[in-house]
Coordinates of C-alpha atoms in Angstrom, one line a residue:
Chain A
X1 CA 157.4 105.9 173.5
X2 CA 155.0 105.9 170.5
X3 CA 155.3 108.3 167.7
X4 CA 151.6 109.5 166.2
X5 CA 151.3 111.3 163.0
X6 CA 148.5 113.3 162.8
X7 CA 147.1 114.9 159.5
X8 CA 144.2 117.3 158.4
X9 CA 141.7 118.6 161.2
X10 CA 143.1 116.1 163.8
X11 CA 146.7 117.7 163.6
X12 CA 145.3 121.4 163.5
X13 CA 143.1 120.2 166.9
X14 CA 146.7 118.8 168.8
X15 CA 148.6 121.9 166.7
X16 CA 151.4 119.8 165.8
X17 CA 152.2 117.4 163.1
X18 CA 153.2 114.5 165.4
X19 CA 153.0 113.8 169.2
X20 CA 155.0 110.8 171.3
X21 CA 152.7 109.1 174.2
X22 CA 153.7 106.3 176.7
X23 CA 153.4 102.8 175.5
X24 CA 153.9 99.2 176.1
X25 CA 153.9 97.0 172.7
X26 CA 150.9 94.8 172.0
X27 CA 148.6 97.7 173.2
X28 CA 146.3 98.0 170.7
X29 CA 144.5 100.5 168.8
X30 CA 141.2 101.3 170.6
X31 CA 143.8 102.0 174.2
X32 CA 145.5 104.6 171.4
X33 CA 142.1 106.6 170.9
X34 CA 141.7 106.7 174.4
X35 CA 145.2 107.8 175.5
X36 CA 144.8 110.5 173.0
X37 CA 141.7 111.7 173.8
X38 CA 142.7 112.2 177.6
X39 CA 146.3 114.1 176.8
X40 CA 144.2 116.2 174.3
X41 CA 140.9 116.9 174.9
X42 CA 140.6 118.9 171.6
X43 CA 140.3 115.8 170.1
X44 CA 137.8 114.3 171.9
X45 CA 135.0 115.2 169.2
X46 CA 136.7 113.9 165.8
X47 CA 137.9 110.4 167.7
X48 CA 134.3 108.5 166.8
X49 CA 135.4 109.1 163.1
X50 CA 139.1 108.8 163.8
X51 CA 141.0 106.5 161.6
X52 CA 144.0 104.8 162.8
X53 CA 146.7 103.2 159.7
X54 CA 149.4 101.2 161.4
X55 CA 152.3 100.8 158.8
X56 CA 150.7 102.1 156.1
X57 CA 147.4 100.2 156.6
X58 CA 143.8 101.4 158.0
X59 CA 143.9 99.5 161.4
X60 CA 140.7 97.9 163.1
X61 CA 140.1 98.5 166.9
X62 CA 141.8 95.3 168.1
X63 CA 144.6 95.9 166.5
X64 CA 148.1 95.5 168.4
X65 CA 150.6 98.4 168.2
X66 CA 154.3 98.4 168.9
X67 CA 156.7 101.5 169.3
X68 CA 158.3 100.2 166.2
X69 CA 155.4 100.7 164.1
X70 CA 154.7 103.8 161.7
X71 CA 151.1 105.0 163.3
X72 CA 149.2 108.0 162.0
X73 CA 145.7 109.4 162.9
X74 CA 142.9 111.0 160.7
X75 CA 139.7 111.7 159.7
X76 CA 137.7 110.6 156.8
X77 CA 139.8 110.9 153.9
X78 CA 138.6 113.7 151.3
X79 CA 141.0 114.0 148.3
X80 CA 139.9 113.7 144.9
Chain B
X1 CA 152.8 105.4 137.1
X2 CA 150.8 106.9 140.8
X3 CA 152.6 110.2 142.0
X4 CA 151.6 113.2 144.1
X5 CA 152.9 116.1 143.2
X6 CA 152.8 119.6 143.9
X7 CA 153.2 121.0 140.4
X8 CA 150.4 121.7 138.0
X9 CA 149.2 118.0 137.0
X10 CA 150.6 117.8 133.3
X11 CA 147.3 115.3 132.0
X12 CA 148.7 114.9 128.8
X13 CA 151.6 112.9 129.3
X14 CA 149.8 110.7 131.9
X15 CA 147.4 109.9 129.0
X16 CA 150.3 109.0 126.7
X17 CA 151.7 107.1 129.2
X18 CA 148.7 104.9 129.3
X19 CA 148.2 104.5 125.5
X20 CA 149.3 101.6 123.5
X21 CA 148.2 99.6 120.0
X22 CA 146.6 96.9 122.7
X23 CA 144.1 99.2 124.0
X24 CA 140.9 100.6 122.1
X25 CA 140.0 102.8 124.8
X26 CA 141.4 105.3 126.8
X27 CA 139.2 107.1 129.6
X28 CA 140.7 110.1 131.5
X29 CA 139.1 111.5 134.5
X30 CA 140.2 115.0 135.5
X31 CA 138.6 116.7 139.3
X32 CA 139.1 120.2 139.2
X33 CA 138.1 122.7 141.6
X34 CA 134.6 123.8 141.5
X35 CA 133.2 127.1 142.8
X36 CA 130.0 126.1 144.0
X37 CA 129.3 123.5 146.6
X38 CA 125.5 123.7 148.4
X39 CA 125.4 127.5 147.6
X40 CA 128.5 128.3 149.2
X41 CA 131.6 129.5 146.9
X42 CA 134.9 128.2 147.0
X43 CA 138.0 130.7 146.1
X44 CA 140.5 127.8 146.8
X45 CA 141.6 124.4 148.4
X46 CA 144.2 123.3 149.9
X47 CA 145.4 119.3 149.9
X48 CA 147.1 118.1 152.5
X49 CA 148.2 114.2 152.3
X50 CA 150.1 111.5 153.8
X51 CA 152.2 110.5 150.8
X52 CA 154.1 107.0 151.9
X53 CA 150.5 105.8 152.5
X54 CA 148.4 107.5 149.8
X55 CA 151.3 106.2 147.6
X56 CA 151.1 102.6 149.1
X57 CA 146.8 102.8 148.4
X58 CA 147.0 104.3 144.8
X59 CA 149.1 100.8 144.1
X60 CA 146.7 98.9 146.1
X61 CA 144.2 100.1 143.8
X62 CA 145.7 100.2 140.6
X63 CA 146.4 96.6 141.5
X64 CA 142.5 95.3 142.4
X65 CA 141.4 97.3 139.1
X66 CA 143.5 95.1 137.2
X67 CA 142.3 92.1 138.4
X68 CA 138.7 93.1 138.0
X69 CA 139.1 94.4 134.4
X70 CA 141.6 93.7 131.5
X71 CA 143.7 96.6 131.9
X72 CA 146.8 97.6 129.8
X73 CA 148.1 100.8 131.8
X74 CA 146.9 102.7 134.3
X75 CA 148.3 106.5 135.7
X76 CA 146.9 108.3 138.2
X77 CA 148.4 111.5 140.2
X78 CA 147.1 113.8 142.8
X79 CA 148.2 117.2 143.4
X80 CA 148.9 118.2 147.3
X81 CA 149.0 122.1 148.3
X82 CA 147.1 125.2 147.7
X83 CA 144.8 124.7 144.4
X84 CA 142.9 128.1 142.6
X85 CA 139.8 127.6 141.0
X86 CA 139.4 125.1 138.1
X87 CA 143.1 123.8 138.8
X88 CA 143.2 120.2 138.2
X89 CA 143.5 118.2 141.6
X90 CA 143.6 114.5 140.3
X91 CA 144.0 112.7 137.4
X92 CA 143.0 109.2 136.3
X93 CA 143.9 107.6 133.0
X94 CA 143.0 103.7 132.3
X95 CA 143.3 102.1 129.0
X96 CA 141.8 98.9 127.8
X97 CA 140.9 96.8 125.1
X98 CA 137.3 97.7 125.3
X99 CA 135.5 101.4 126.2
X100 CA 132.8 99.9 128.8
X101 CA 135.9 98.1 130.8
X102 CA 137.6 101.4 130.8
X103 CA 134.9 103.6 132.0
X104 CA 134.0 101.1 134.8
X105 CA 138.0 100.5 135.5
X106 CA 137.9 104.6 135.9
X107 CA 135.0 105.3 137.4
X108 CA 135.8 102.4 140.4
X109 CA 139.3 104.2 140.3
X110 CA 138.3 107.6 141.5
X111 CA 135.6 106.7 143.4
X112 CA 137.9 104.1 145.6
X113 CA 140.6 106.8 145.6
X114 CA 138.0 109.2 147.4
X115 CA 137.4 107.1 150.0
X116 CA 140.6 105.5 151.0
X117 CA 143.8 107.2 149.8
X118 CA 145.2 109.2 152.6
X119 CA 144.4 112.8 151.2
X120 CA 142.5 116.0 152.4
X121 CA 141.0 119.0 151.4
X122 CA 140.5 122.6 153.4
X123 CA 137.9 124.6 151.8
X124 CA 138.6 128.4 151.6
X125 CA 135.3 130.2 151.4
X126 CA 134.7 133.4 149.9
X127 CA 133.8 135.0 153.0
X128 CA 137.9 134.4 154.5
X129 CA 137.1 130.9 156.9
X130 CA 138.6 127.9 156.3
X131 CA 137.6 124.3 156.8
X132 CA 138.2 121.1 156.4
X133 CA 136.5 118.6 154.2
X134 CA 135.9 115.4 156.0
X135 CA 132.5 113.4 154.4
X136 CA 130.5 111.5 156.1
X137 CA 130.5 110.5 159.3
X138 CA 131.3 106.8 159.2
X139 CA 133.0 105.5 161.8
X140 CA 133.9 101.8 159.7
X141 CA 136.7 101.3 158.1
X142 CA 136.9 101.9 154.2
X143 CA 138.2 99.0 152.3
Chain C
X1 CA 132.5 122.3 119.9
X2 CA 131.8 119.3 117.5
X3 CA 134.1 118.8 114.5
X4 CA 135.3 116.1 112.1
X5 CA 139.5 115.9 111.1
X6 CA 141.6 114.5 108.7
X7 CA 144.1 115.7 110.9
X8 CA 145.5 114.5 114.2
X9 CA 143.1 115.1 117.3
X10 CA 144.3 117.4 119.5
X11 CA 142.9 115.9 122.9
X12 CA 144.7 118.7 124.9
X13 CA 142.9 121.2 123.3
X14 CA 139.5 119.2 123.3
X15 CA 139.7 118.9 126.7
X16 CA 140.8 122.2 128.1
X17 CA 137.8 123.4 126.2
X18 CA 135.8 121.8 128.2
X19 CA 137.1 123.1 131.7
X20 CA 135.1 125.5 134.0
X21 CA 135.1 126.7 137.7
X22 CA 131.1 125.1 137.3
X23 CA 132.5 121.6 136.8
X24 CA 134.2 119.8 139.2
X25 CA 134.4 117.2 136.9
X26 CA 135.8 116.2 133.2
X27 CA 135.8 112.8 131.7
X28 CA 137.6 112.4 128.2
X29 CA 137.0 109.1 126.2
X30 CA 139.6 108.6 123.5
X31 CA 139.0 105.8 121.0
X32 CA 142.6 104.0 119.5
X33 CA 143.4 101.7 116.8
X34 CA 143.5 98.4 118.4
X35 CA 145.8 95.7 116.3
X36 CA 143.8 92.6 117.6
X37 CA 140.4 92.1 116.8
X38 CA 139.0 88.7 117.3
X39 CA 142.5 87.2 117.0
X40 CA 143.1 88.9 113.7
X41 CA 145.6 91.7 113.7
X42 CA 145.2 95.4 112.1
X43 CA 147.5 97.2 110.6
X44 CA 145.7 100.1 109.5
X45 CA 142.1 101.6 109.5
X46 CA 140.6 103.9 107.0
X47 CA 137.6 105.8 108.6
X48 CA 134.8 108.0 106.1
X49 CA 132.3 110.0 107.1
X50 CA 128.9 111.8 105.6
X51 CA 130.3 114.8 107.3
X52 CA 126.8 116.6 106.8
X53 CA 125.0 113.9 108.7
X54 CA 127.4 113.1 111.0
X55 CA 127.6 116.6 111.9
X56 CA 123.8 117.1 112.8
X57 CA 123.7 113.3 114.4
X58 CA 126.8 115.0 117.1
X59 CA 124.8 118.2 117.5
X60 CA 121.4 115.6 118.3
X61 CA 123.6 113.9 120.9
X62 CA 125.0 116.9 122.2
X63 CA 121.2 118.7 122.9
X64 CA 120.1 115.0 124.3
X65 CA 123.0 114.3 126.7
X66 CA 122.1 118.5 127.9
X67 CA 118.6 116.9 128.2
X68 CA 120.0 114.1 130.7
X69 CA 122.4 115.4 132.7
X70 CA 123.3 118.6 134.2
X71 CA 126.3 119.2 131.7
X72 CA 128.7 122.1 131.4
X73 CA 130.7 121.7 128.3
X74 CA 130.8 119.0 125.5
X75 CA 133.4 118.7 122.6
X76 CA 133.3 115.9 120.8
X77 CA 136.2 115.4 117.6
X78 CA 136.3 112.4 115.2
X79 CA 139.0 111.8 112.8
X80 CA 138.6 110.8 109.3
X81 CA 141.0 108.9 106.8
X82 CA 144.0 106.7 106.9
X83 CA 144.7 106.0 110.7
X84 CA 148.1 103.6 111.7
X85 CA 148.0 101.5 115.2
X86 CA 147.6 103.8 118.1
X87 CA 146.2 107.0 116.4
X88 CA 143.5 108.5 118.0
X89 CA 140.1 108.0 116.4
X90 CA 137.2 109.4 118.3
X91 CA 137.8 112.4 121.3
X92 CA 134.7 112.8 123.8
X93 CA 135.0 114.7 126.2
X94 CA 132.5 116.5 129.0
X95 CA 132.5 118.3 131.8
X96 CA 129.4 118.3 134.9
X97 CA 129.8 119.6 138.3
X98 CA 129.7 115.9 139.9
X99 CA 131.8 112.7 138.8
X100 CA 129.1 110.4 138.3
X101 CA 127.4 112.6 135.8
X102 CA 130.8 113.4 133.6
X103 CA 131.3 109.0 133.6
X104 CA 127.4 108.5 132.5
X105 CA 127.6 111.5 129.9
X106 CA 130.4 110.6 127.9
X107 CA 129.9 107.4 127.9
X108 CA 126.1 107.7 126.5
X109 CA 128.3 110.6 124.3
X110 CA 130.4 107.6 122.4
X111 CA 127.6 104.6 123.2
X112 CA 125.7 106.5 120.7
X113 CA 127.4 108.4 118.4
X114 CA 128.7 104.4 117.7
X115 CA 125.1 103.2 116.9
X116 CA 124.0 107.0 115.0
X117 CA 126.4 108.3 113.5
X118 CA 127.4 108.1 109.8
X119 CA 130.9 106.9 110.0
X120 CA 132.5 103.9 109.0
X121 CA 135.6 101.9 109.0
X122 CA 137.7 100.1 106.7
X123 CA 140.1 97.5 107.9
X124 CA 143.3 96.1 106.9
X125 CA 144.5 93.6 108.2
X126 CA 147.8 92.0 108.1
X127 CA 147.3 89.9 105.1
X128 CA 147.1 92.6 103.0
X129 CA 143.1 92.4 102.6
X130 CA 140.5 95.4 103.3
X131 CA 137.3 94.8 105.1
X132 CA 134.3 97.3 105.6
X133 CA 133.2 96.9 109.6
X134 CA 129.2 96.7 109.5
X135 CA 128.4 95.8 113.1
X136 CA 125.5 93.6 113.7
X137 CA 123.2 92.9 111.1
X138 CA 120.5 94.7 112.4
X139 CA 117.8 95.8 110.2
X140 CA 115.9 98.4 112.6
X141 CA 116.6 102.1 112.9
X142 CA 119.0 103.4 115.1
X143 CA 117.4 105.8 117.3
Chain D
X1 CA 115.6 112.2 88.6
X2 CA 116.9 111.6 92.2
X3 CA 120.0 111.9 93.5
X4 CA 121.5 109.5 96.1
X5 CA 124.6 109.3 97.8
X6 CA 126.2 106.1 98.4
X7 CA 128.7 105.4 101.6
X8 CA 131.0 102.7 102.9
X9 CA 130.6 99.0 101.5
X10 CA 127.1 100.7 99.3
X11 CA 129.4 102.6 97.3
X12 CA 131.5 100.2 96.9
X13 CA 129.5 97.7 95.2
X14 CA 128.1 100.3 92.8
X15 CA 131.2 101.6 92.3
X16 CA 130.3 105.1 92.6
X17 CA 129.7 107.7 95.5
X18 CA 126.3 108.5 94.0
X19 CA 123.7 107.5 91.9
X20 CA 120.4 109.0 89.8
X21 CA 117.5 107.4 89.6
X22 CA 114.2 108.3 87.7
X23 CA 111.8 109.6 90.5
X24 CA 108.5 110.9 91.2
X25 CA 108.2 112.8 94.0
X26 CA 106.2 111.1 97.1
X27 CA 107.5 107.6 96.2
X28 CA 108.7 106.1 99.8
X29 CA 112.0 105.2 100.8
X30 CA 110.8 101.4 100.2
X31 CA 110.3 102.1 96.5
X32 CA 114.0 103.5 96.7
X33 CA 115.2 100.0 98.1
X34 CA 113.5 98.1 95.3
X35 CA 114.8 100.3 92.5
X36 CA 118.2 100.6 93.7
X37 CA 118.2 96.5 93.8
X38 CA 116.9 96.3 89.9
X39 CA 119.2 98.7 88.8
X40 CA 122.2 97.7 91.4
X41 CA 122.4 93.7 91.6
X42 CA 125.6 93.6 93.6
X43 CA 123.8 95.8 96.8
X44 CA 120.8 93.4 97.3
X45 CA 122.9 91.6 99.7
X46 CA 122.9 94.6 101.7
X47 CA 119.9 96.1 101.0
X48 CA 118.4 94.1 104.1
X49 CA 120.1 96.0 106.5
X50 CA 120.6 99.3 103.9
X51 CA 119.6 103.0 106.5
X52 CA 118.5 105.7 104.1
X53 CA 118.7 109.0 105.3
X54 CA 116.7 112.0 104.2
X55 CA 117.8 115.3 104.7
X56 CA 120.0 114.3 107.4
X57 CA 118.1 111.8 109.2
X58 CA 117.3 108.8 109.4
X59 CA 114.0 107.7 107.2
X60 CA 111.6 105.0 107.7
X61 CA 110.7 103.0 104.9
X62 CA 107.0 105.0 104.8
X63 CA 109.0 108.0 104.7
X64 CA 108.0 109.8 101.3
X65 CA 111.2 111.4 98.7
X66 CA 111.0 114.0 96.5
X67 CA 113.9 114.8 94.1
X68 CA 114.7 118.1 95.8
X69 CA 115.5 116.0 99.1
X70 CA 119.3 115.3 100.0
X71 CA 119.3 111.6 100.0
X72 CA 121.4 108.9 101.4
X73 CA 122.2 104.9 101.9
X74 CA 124.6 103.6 103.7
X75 CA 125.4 100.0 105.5
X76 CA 125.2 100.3 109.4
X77 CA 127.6 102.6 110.9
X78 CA 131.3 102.0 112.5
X79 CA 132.9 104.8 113.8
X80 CA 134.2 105.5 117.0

């Protein structure tokens, strides 16, 4: 299992603060978007501008995940 | 020093913390919360962020400003929760030798801050709704 | 609010005058006695003014900076007399309901009130001798 | 006679924070370069880059003085 933080308007769309999906390390980033956006459909209009950080760290498409990983999902960043 | 915090930012001890006899120029920016945005009025915000990253980003950026400008200190810290208006929701304080190399070291502070540490803002309008700020609509990657 | 001190400048003050629910921004310049110039080291400066003058030269910059940009608030203090390493020499500080506007003011703000504004400084440097600080050696009028 | 206040390194080298000089109102702030040099040898050094101010501002050397004027010279400015 993978655990996905989700903050801001993406965690209000899922209505909870983290959710745990299926997953087989070296899976990568763009499979995440997908898998989420067929468990919740909510989401399905926010994942163009979806970011994904893998440890810490904005992660590109190709990037691999494993369940070790701290992974968290957002929008466009607006503090300041 | 970089902190979030969900008190009151106290902007006056970041700026001390940031002067010294090796710097000439301090610059402080302060955001505060702003009533008016395209005609529609704000009563207040709320911040939301996702601190172990936001932390880890403020340090990556303290960290590039210093390599692009001759910086002696730098302090920055954004406040998280529910904001009135005019509260103060970030702070930035850079000091350097010279004044043009602390308003650019500032300036490329808050501006990178707005577009890459992990924060978020929920608008409450004065007619009761609620919504979340997210700019743009880029789907690259900020670095 | 525009004002020259013999006393301390009390940026706190300076700047929450400045603060609004119309700005979303304030940017505060603070100028410090810096102990290395050029490879020589300061212990001290001494700073007069022609407080007359220099009053209506900060009220000039004031009305042109309004002119410019779409500012909120101004306060601008400068101190005058003995000042030791690290004391506070020049506050500027603005507000504007955008970022880019607050960097662009104050920094215009102390660009010029550098070039127009009749104050000088005295050095002292560590081998006991006194030097008046004339910049350039311009002979055109500062406009 | 006019009255002219001295600032800085000016009134230093005259050794006093003003001066008064016979005057005949409509002379130019040139004449008042010239006469302050005769009468002040130590300031022709700086009288090259000497600003006189008038009332405040800044004069140009066409700029006519009468002795009811509030008058000024000073090196160029430092503060900040």
């Amino acid at each position: 299992m993978l655990t996905v933080k989700l903050f801001a308007k993406a965690r209000d769309l899922v209505g909870s603060p983290t959710v745990q999906l299926a997953w087989s390390d070296g899976q990568v980033v763009a499979h995440l978007k997908q898998v989420l956006g067929e468990q919740y459909p909510a989401l399905v209009p926010l994942i163009p501008r979806l970011f994904v950080a893998v440890n810490n760290d904005y992660a590109a498409d190709s990037t691999a995940i494993s369940q070790a990983d701290e992974v968290a999902c957002f929008p466009p960043v607006s503090g300041g | 020093m970089i902190s979030l915090t969900h008190e009151p930012i106290n902007y006056q001890a970041l700026t001390e913390s940031v002067r010294s006899p090796n710097s000439g120029a301090v610059v402080l920016f302060l955001g505060t919360v702003r009533e008016l945005t395209g005609g529609r009025r704000t009563v207040a915000l709320d911040y939301e962020g996702y601190p172990a990253m936001a932390e880890a980003k403020l340090a990556e950026l303290e960290a590039e400003a210093c390599l692009r400008w001759p910086i002696d200190r730098v302090g920055i810290i954004h406040r998280l929760g529910h904001l009135e208006l005019g509260d103060i929701s970030v702070a930035v304080a850079v000091s350097c030798p010279h004044r043009e190399q602390a308003f650019e070291a500032g300036k490329f502070l808050i501006d990178e801050l707005k577009v890459r540490v992990p924060i978020w803002k929920k608008e409450n309008w004065d007619d009761g709704s609620t919504e979340w700020v997210h700019p743009g609509g880029e789907m690259s990657k900020p670095e």
